[in-house]
Tab-separated table of C-alpha atoms in Angstrom:
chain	number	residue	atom	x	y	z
D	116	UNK	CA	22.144	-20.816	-32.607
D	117	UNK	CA	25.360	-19.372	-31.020
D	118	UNK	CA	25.128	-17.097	-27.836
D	119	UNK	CA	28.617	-15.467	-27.454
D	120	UNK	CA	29.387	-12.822	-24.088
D	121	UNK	CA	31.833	-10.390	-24.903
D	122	UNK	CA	33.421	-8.118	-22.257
D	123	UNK	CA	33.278	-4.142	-23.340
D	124	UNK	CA	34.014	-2.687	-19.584
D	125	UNK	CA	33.740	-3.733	-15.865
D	126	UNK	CA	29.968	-2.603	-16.239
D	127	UNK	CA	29.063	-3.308	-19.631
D	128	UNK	CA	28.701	-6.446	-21.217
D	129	UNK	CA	27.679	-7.296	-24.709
D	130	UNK	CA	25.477	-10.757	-25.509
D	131	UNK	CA	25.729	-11.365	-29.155
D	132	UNK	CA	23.442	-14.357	-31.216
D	133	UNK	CA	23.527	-15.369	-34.104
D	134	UNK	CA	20.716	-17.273	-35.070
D	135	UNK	CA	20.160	-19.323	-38.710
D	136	UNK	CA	17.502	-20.531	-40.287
D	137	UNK	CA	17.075	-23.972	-38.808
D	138	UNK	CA	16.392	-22.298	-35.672
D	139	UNK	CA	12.952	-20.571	-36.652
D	140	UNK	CA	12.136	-22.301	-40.008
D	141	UNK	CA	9.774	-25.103	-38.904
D	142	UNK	CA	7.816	-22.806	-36.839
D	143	UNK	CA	7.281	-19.959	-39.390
D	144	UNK	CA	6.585	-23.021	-42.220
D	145	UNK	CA	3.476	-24.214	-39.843
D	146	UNK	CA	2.344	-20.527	-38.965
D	147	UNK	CA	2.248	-20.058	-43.010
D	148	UNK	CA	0.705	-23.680	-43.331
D	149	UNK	CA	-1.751	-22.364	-40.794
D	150	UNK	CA	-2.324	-19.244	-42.103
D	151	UNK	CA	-3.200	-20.746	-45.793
D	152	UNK	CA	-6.414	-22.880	-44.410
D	153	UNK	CA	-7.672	-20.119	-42.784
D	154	UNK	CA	-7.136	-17.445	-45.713
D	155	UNK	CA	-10.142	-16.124	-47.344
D	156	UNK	CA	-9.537	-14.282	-50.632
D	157	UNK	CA	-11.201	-13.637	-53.659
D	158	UNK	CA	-10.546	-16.002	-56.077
D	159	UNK	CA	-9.179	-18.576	-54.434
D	160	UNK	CA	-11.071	-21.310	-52.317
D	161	UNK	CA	-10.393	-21.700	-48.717
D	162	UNK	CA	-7.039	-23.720	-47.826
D	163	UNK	CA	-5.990	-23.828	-51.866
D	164	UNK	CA	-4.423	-20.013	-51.641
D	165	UNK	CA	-1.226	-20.245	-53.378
D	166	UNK	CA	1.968	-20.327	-50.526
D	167	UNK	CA	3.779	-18.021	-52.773
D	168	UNK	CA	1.128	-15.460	-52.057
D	169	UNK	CA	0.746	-16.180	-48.198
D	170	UNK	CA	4.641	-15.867	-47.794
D	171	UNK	CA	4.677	-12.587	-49.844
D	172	UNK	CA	1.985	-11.137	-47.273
D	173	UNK	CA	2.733	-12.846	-44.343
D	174	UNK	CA	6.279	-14.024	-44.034
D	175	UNK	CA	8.433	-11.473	-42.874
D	176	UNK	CA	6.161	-10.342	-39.818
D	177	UNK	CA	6.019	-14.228	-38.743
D	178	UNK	CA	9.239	-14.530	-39.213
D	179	UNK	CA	10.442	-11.041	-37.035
D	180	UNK	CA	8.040	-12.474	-34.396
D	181	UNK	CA	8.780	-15.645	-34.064
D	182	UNK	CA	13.102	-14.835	-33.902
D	183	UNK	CA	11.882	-12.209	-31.277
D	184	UNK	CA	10.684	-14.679	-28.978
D	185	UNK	CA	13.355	-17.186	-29.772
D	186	UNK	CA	15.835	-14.717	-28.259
D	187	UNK	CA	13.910	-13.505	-25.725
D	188	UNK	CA	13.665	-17.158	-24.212
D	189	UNK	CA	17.622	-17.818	-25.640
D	190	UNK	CA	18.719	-14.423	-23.393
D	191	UNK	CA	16.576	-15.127	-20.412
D	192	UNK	CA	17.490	-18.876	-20.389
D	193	UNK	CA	21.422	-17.831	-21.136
D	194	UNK	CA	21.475	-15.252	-18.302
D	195	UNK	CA	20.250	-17.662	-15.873
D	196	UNK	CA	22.731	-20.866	-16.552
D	197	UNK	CA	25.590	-18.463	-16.824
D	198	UNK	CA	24.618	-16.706	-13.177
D	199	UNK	CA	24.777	-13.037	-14.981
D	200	UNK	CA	24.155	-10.852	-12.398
D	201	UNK	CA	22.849	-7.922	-14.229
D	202	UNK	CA	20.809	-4.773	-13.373
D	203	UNK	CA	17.542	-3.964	-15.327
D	204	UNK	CA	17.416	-6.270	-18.535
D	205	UNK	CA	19.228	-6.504	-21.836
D	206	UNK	CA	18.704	-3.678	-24.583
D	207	UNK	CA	19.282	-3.899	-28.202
D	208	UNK	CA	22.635	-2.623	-29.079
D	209	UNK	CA	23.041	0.971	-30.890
D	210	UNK	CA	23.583	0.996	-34.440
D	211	UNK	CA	22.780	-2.598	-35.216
D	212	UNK	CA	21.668	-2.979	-38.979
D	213	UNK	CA	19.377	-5.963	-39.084
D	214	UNK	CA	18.443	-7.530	-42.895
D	215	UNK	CA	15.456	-9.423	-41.781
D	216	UNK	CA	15.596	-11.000	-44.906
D	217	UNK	CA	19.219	-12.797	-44.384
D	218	UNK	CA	19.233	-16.683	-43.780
D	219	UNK	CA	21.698	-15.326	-40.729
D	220	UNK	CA	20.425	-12.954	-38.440
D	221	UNK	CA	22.874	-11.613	-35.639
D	222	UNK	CA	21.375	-9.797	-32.904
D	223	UNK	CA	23.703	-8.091	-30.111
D	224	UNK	CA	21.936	-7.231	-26.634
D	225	UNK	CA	23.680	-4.636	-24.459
D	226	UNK	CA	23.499	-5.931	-20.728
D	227	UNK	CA	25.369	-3.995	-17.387
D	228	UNK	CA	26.681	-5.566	-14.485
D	229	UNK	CA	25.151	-4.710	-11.415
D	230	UNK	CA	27.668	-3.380	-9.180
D	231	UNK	CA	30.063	-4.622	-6.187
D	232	UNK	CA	30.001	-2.532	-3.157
D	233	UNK	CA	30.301	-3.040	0.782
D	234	UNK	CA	27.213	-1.877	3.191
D	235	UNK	CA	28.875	-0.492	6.443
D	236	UNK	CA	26.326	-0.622	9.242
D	237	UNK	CA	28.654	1.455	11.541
D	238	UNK	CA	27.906	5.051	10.206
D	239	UNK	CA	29.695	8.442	11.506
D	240	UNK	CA	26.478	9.258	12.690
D	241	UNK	CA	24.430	7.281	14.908
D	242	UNK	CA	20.868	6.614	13.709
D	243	UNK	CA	18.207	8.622	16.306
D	244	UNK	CA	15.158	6.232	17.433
D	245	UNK	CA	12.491	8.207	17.874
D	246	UNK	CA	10.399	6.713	20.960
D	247	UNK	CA	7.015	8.098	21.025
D	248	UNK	CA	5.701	8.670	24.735
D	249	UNK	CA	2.478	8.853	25.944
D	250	UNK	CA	1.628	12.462	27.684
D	251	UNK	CA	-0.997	13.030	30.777
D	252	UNK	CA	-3.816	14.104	28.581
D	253	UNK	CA	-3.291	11.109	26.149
D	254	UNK	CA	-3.782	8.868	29.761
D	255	UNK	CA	-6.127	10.744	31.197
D	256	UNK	CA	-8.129	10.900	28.088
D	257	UNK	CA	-8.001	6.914	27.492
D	258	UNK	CA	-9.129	7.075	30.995
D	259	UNK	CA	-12.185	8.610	30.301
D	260	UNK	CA	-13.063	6.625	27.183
D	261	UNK	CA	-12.705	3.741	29.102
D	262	UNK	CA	-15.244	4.506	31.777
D	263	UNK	CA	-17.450	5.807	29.010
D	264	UNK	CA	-17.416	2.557	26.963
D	265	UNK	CA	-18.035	0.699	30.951
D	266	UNK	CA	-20.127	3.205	32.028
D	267	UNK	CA	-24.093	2.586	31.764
D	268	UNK	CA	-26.803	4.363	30.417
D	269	UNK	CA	-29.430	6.704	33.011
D	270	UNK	CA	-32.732	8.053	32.083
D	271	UNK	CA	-32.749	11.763	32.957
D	272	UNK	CA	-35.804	14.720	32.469
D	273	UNK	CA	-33.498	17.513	31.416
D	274	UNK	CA	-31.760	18.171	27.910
D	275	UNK	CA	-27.902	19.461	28.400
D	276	UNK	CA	-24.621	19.424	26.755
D	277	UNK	CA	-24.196	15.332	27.343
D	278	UNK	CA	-27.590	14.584	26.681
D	279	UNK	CA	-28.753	11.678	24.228
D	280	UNK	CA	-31.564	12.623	22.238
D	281	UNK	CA	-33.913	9.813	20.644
D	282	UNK	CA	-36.953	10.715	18.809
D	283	UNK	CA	-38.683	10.836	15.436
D	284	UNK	CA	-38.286	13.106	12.617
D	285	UNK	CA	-41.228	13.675	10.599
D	286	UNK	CA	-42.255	15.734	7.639
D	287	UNK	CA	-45.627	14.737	5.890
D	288	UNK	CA	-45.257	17.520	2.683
D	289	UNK	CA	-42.116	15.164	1.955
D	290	UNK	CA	-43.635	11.952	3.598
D	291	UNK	CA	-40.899	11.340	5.292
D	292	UNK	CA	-40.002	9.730	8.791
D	293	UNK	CA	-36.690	8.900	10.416
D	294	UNK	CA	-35.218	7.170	13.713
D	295	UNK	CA	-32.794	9.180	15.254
D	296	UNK	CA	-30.415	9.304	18.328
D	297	UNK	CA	-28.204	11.974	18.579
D	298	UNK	CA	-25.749	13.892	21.084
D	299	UNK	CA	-27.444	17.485	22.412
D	300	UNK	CA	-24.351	19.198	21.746
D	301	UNK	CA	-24.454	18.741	18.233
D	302	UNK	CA	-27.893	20.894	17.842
D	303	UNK	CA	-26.933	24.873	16.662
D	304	UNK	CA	-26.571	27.180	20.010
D	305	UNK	CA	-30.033	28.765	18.885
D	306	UNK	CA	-32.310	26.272	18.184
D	307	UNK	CA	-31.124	24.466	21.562
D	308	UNK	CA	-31.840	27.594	23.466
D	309	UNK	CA	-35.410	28.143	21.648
D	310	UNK	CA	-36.759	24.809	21.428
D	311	UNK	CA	-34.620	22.000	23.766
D	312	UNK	CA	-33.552	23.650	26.696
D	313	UNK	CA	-36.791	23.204	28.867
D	314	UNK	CA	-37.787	19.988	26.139
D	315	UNK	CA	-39.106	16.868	27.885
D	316	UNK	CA	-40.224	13.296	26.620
D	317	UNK	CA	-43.281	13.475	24.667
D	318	UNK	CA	-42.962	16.974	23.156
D	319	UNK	CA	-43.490	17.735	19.347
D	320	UNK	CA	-41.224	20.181	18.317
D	321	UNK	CA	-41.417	22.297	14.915
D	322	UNK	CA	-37.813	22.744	13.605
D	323	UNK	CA	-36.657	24.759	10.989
D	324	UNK	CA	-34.523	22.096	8.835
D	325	UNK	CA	-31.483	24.276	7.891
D	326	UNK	CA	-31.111	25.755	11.540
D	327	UNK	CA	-31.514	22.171	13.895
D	328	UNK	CA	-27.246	21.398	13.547
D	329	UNK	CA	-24.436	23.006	13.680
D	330	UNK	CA	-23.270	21.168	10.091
D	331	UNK	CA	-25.230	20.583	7.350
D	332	UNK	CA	-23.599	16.679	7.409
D	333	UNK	CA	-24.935	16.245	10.699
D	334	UNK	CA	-28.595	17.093	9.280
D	335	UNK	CA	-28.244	14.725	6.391
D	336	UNK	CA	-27.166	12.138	8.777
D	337	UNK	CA	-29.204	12.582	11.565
D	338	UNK	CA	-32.267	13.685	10.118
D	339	UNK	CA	-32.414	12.147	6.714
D	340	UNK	CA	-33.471	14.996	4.621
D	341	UNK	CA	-31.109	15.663	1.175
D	342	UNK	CA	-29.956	19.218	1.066
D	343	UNK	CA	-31.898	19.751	-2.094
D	344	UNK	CA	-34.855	18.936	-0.335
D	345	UNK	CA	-34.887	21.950	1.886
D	346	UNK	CA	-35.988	24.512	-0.218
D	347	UNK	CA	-39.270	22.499	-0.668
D	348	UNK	CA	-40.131	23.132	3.216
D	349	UNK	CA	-40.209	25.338	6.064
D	350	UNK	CA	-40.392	23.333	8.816
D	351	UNK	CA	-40.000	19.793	10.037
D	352	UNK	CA	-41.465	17.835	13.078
D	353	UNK	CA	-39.182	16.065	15.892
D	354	UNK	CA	-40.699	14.092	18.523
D	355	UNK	CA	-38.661	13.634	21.771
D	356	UNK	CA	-39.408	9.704	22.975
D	357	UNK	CA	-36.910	9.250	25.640
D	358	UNK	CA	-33.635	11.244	26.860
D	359	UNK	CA	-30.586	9.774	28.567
D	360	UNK	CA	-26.806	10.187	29.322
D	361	UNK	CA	-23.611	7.913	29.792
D	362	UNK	CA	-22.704	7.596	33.365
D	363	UNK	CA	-18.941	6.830	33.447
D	364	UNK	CA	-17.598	4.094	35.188
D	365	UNK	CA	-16.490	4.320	38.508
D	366	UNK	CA	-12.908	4.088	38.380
D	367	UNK	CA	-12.210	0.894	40.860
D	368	UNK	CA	-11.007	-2.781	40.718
D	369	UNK	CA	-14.309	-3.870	39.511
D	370	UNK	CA	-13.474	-1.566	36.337
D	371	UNK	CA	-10.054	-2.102	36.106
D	372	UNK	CA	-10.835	-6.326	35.805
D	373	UNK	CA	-13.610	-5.276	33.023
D	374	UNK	CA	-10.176	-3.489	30.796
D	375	UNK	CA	-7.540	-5.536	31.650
D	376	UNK	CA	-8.776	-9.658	32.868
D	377	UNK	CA	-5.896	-11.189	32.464
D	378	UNK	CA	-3.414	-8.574	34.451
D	379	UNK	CA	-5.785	-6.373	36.924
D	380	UNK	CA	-4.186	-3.265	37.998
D	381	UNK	CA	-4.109	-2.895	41.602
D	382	UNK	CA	-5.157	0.733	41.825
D	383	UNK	CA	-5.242	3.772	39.228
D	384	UNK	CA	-1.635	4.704	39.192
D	385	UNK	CA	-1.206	1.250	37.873
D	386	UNK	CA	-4.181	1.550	35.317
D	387	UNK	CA	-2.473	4.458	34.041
D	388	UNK	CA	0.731	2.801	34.052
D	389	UNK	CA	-0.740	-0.184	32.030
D	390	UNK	CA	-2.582	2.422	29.617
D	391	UNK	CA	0.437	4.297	28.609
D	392	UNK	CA	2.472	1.341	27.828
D	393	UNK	CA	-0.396	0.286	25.455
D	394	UNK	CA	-0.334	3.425	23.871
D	395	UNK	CA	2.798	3.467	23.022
D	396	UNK	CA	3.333	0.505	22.053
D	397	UNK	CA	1.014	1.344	19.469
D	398	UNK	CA	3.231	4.466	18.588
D	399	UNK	CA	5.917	1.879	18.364
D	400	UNK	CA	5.150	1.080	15.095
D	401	UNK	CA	5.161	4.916	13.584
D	402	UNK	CA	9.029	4.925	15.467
D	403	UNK	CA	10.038	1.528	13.715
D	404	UNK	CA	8.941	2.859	10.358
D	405	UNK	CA	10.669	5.932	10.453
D	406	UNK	CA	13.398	4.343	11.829
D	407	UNK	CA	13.621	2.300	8.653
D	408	UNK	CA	13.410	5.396	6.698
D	409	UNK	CA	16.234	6.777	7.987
D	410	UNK	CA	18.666	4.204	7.635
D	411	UNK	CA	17.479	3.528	4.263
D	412	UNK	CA	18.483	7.215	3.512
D	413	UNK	CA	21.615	6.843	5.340
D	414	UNK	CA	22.923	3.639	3.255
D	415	UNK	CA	21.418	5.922	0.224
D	416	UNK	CA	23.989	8.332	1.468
D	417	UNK	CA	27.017	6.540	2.716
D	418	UNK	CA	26.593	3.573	0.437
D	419	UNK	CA	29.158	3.688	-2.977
D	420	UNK	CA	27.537	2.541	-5.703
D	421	UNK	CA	28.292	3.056	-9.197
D	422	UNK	CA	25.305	3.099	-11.842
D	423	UNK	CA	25.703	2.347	-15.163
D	424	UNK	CA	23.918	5.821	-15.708
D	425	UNK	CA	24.000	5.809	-19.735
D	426	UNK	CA	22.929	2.470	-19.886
D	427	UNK	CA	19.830	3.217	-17.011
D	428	UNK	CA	18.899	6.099	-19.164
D	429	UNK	CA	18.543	3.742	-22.393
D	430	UNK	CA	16.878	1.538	-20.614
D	431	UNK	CA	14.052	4.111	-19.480
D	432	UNK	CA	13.854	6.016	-22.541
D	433	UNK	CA	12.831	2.211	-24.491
D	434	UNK	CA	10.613	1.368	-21.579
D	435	UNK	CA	8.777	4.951	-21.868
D	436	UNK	CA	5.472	4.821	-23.021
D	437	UNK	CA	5.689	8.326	-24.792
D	438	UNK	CA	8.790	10.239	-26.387
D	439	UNK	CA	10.586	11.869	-23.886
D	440	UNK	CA	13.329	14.791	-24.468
D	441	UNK	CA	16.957	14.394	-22.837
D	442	UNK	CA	15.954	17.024	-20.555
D	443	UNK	CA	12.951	14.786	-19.307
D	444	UNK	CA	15.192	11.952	-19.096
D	445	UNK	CA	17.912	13.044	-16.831
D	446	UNK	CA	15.335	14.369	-14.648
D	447	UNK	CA	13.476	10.950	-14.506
D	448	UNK	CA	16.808	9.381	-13.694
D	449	UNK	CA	17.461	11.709	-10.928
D	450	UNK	CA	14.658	10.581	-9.510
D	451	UNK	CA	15.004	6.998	-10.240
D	452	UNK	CA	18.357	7.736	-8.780
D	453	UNK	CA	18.370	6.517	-4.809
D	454	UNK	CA	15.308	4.171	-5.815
D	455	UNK	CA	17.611	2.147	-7.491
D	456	UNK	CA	20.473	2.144	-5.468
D	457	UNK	CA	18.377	1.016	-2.071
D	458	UNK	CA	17.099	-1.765	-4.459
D	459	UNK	CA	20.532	-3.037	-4.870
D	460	UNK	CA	21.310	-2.369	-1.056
D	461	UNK	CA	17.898	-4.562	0.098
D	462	UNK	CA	18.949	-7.572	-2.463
D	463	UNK	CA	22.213	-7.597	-0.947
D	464	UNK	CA	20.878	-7.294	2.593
D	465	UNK	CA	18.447	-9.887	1.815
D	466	UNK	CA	21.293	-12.188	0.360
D	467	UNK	CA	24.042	-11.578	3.203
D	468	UNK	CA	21.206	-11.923	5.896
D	469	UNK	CA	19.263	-15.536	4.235
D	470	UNK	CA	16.288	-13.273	4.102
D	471	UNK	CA	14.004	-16.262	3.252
D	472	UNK	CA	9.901	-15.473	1.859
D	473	UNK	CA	8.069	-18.774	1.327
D	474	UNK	CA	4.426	-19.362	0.590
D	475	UNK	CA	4.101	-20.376	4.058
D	476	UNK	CA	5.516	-17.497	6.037
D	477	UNK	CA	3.348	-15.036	3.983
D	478	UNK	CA	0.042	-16.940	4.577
D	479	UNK	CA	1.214	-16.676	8.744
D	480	UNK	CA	1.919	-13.298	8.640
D	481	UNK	CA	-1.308	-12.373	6.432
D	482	UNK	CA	-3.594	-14.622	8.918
D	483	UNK	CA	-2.138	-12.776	11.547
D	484	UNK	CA	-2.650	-9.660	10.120
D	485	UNK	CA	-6.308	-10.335	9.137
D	486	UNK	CA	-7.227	-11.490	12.982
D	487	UNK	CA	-5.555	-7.704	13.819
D	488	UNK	CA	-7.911	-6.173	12.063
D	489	UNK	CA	-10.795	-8.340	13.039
D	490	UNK	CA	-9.679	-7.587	16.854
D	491	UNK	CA	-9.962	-4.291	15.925
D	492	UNK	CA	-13.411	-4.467	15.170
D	493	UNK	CA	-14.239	-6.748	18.535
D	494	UNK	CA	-14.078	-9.622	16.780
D	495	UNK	CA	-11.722	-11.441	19.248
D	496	UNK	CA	-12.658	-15.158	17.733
D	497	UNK	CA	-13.463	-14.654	14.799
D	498	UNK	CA	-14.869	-17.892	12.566
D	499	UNK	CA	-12.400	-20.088	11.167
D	500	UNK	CA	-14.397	-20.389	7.624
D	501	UNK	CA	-14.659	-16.452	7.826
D	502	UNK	CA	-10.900	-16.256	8.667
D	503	UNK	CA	-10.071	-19.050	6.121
D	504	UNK	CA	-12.611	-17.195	3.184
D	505	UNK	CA	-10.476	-13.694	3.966
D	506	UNK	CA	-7.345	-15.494	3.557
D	507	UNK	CA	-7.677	-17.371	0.102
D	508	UNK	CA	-9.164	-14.155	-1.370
D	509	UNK	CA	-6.071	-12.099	0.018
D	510	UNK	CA	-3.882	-15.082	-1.368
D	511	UNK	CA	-5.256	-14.935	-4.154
D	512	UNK	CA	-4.818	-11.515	-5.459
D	513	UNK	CA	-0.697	-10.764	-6.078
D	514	UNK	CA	-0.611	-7.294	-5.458
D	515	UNK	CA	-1.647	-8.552	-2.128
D	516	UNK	CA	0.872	-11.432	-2.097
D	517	UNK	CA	3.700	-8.484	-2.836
D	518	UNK	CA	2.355	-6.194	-0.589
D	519	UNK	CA	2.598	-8.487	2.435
D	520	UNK	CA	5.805	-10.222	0.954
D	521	UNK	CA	7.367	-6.635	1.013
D	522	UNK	CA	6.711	-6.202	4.896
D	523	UNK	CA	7.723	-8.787	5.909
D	524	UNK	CA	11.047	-7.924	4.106
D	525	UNK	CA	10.757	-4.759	6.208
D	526	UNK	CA	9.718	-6.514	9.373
D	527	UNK	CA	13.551	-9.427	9.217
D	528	UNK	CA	15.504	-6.260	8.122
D	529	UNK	CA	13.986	-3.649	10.933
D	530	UNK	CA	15.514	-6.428	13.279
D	531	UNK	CA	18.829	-6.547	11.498
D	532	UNK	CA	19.264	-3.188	11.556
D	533	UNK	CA	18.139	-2.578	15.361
D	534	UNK	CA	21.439	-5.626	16.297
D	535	UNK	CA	23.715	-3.690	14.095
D	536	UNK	CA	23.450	-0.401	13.137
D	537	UNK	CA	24.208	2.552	15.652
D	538	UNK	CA	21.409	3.629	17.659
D	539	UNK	CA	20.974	6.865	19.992
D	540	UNK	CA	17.785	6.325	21.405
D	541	UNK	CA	15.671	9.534	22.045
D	542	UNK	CA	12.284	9.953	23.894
D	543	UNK	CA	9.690	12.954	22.482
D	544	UNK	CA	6.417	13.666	22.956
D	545	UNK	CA	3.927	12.636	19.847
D	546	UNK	CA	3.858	16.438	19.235
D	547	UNK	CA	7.509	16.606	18.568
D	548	UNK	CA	7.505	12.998	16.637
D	549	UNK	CA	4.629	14.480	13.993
D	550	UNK	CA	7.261	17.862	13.828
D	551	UNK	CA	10.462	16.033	12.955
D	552	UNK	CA	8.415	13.439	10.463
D	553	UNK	CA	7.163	15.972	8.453
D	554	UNK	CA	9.875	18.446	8.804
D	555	UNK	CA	11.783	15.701	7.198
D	556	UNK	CA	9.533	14.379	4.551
D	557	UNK	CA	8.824	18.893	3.195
């Protein structure tokens, strides 16, 4: 076999083989001999089939086949020792006229170079970080979930708008019985006025199903009757057995210790201090991401790259699944467009900045990720054969492996680009953060 490169322009390349018959011979000879014991047809007993009539049937396929994986391997295997840096993968050249049947076959494979270029971190115009801060309300309203989740539970005799609810629903036409606990305010303004506003523990109500919430999901939920069931009854018993509501938490050191144990804020204007920085630094992420967006667009933009467009367009219309008209195809590339180039632009980050992904720095950051989400939950410790279990199935799949191998990617360049590129740093409210994302992404 001979594997010749021949030079057509500074983007194109052409790899041409030529490839005889010792080079696939043996291997279609013990297909053939292969295929003969097997062969079953009439007239013949099995394994004593005449060759002439296997290779009549059988050897010109075997032989395409086997020469088409031959040069795949060949190309692959050539591209690699010779360091051919080349964008997409090698096509079959235009206009080649094959003779399968020649003891020669020459095969030419139309490759493109990817392209040089220089990434310029120092743009015209600076890159804006959006920093997310936390408003009053967004405090103030932690605040209040806080002392809710602290506070404690107290029996009370009266049902109003912060009143939990715990009885039994029962129906006998349907025999049906339910459990249920539920906030006052979600019962329908009339049927809370009729039946629960002078309710105490111990009464038996008659409801009419369709009219006890204001949602039919709430019913479904809460009650446990299926909306087709409805129409089979007219009313459905509740019985009240106890009523209580959530006394907050009294906002003092005792409660500040319970949030924060490891740094207690003296006094509430350093709870709410402590609060807001926790919330945003959980906006933080939302600004780092669309902070990567936008310098990704702006290398898009100020980045000169030249595509081998013809050659892309080739490529896409081989790889297509179905026929697709010129028309179709430019538009596909137009879209393929800036994916492509930012593709190029991340390889040559990743290159220029030892960007390195090893099996061991994706099974950190996916152990951290999984006790995240665990903490999230209030599991704070979670078991290390639960933890370990997670992780090998995660491992395991590679989508998964990808996924996390592509943010961390994002996470090393995110702290390239925050050393080098051009930064105006600009506070807004998360009002005016959700207005400029999606303002920018219509």
């Amino acid at each position: 076999m001979k594997i010749d490169l021949n030079k057509k322009s500074s983007e194109l390349s052409v790899i041409k083989i030529e490839i005889s018959l010792k080079d696939y011979q043996d291997k279609v000879q013990n297909i053939l001999n292969d295929y003969r014991k097997k062969a079953n047809i009439p007239g013949f007993r099995k394994g004593f089939v005449p060759m002439g009539m296997i290779k009549k049937q059988y050897e010109l396929p075997v032989k395409v086949d086997e020469i088409n994986k031959l040069v795949q391997n060949e190309l692959s295997k050539y591209i690699t020792e010779n360091k051919l840096s080349i964008i997409g993968s090698p096509i079959p050249s235009e206009n080649d006229n094959i003779n399968w049947n020649d003891e020669k076959i020459n095969l030419n494979f139309d490759i493109a170079t990817k392209p040089t270029f220089k990434i310029s971190f120092k743009q015209k115009e600076p890159i804006i970080y959006h920093s997310i801060t936390a408003d009053k309300s967004m405090v103030d309203n932690q605040v209040e979930a806080y002392q809710n989740q602290y506070g404690k539970l107290i029996t009370v005799k009266e049902i109003k708008d912060d009143t939990n609810i715990i009885g039994v629903f029962n129906c006998e036409k349907l025999d049906h019985t339910k459990e249920a606990n539920f906030k006052s305010n979600k019962i329908s303004k009339s049927t809370f006025k009729k039946y629960f506003l002078n309710a105490k523990v111990g009464d038996n109500i008659e409801l009419n199903p369709s009219k006890i919430f204001k949602t039919e999901d709430d019913l479904s939920k809460i009650s446990g009757l299926e909306k087709d069931k409805l129409s089979e009854i007219d009313t459905i018993g509740f019985k009240i057995n106890e009523l209580n509501k959530n006394k907050k938490a009294k906002a003092d050191k005792d409660f500040f210790k319970k949030v924060y144990p490891k740094e207690t804020p003296k006094n509430i204007t350093d709870f709410k201090s402590k609060i807001k920085e926790d919330i945003e630094k959980q906006f933080a992420n939302q600004s780092d991401q669309k902070f990567l967006n936008d310098v990704t667009d702006s290398f898009i933009k100020n980045t000169k790259i030249s595509l081998p467009k013809d050659f892309l367009k080739r490529l896409m219309k081989l790889n297509s699944k179905d026929e697709i008209s010129d028309e179709d195809l430019e538009k596909e590339y137009l879209n393929s467009e800036n994916g492509i180039k930012y593709q190029l632009i991340e390889e040559k980050l990743i290159i220029e900045n030892d960007i390195q992904i090893n099996s061991e720095s994706i099974k950190e950051f996916a152990t951290k990720m999984i006790k995240n989400q665990m903490a999230a939950y209030g599991q704070n410790n979670p078991d290390d054969n639960e933890l370990n279990s997670i992780l090998t199935r995660i491992l395991s799949n590679q989508d998964e492996v990808k996924r996390i191998s592509n943010q961390i990617i994002s996470e090393k360049l995110l702290v390239i680009y925050k050393e080098k590129v051009n930064i105006k740093n600009k506070s807004v409210s998360y009002e005016e953060y959700i207005e400029i994302a999606y303002k920018k992404n219509n």
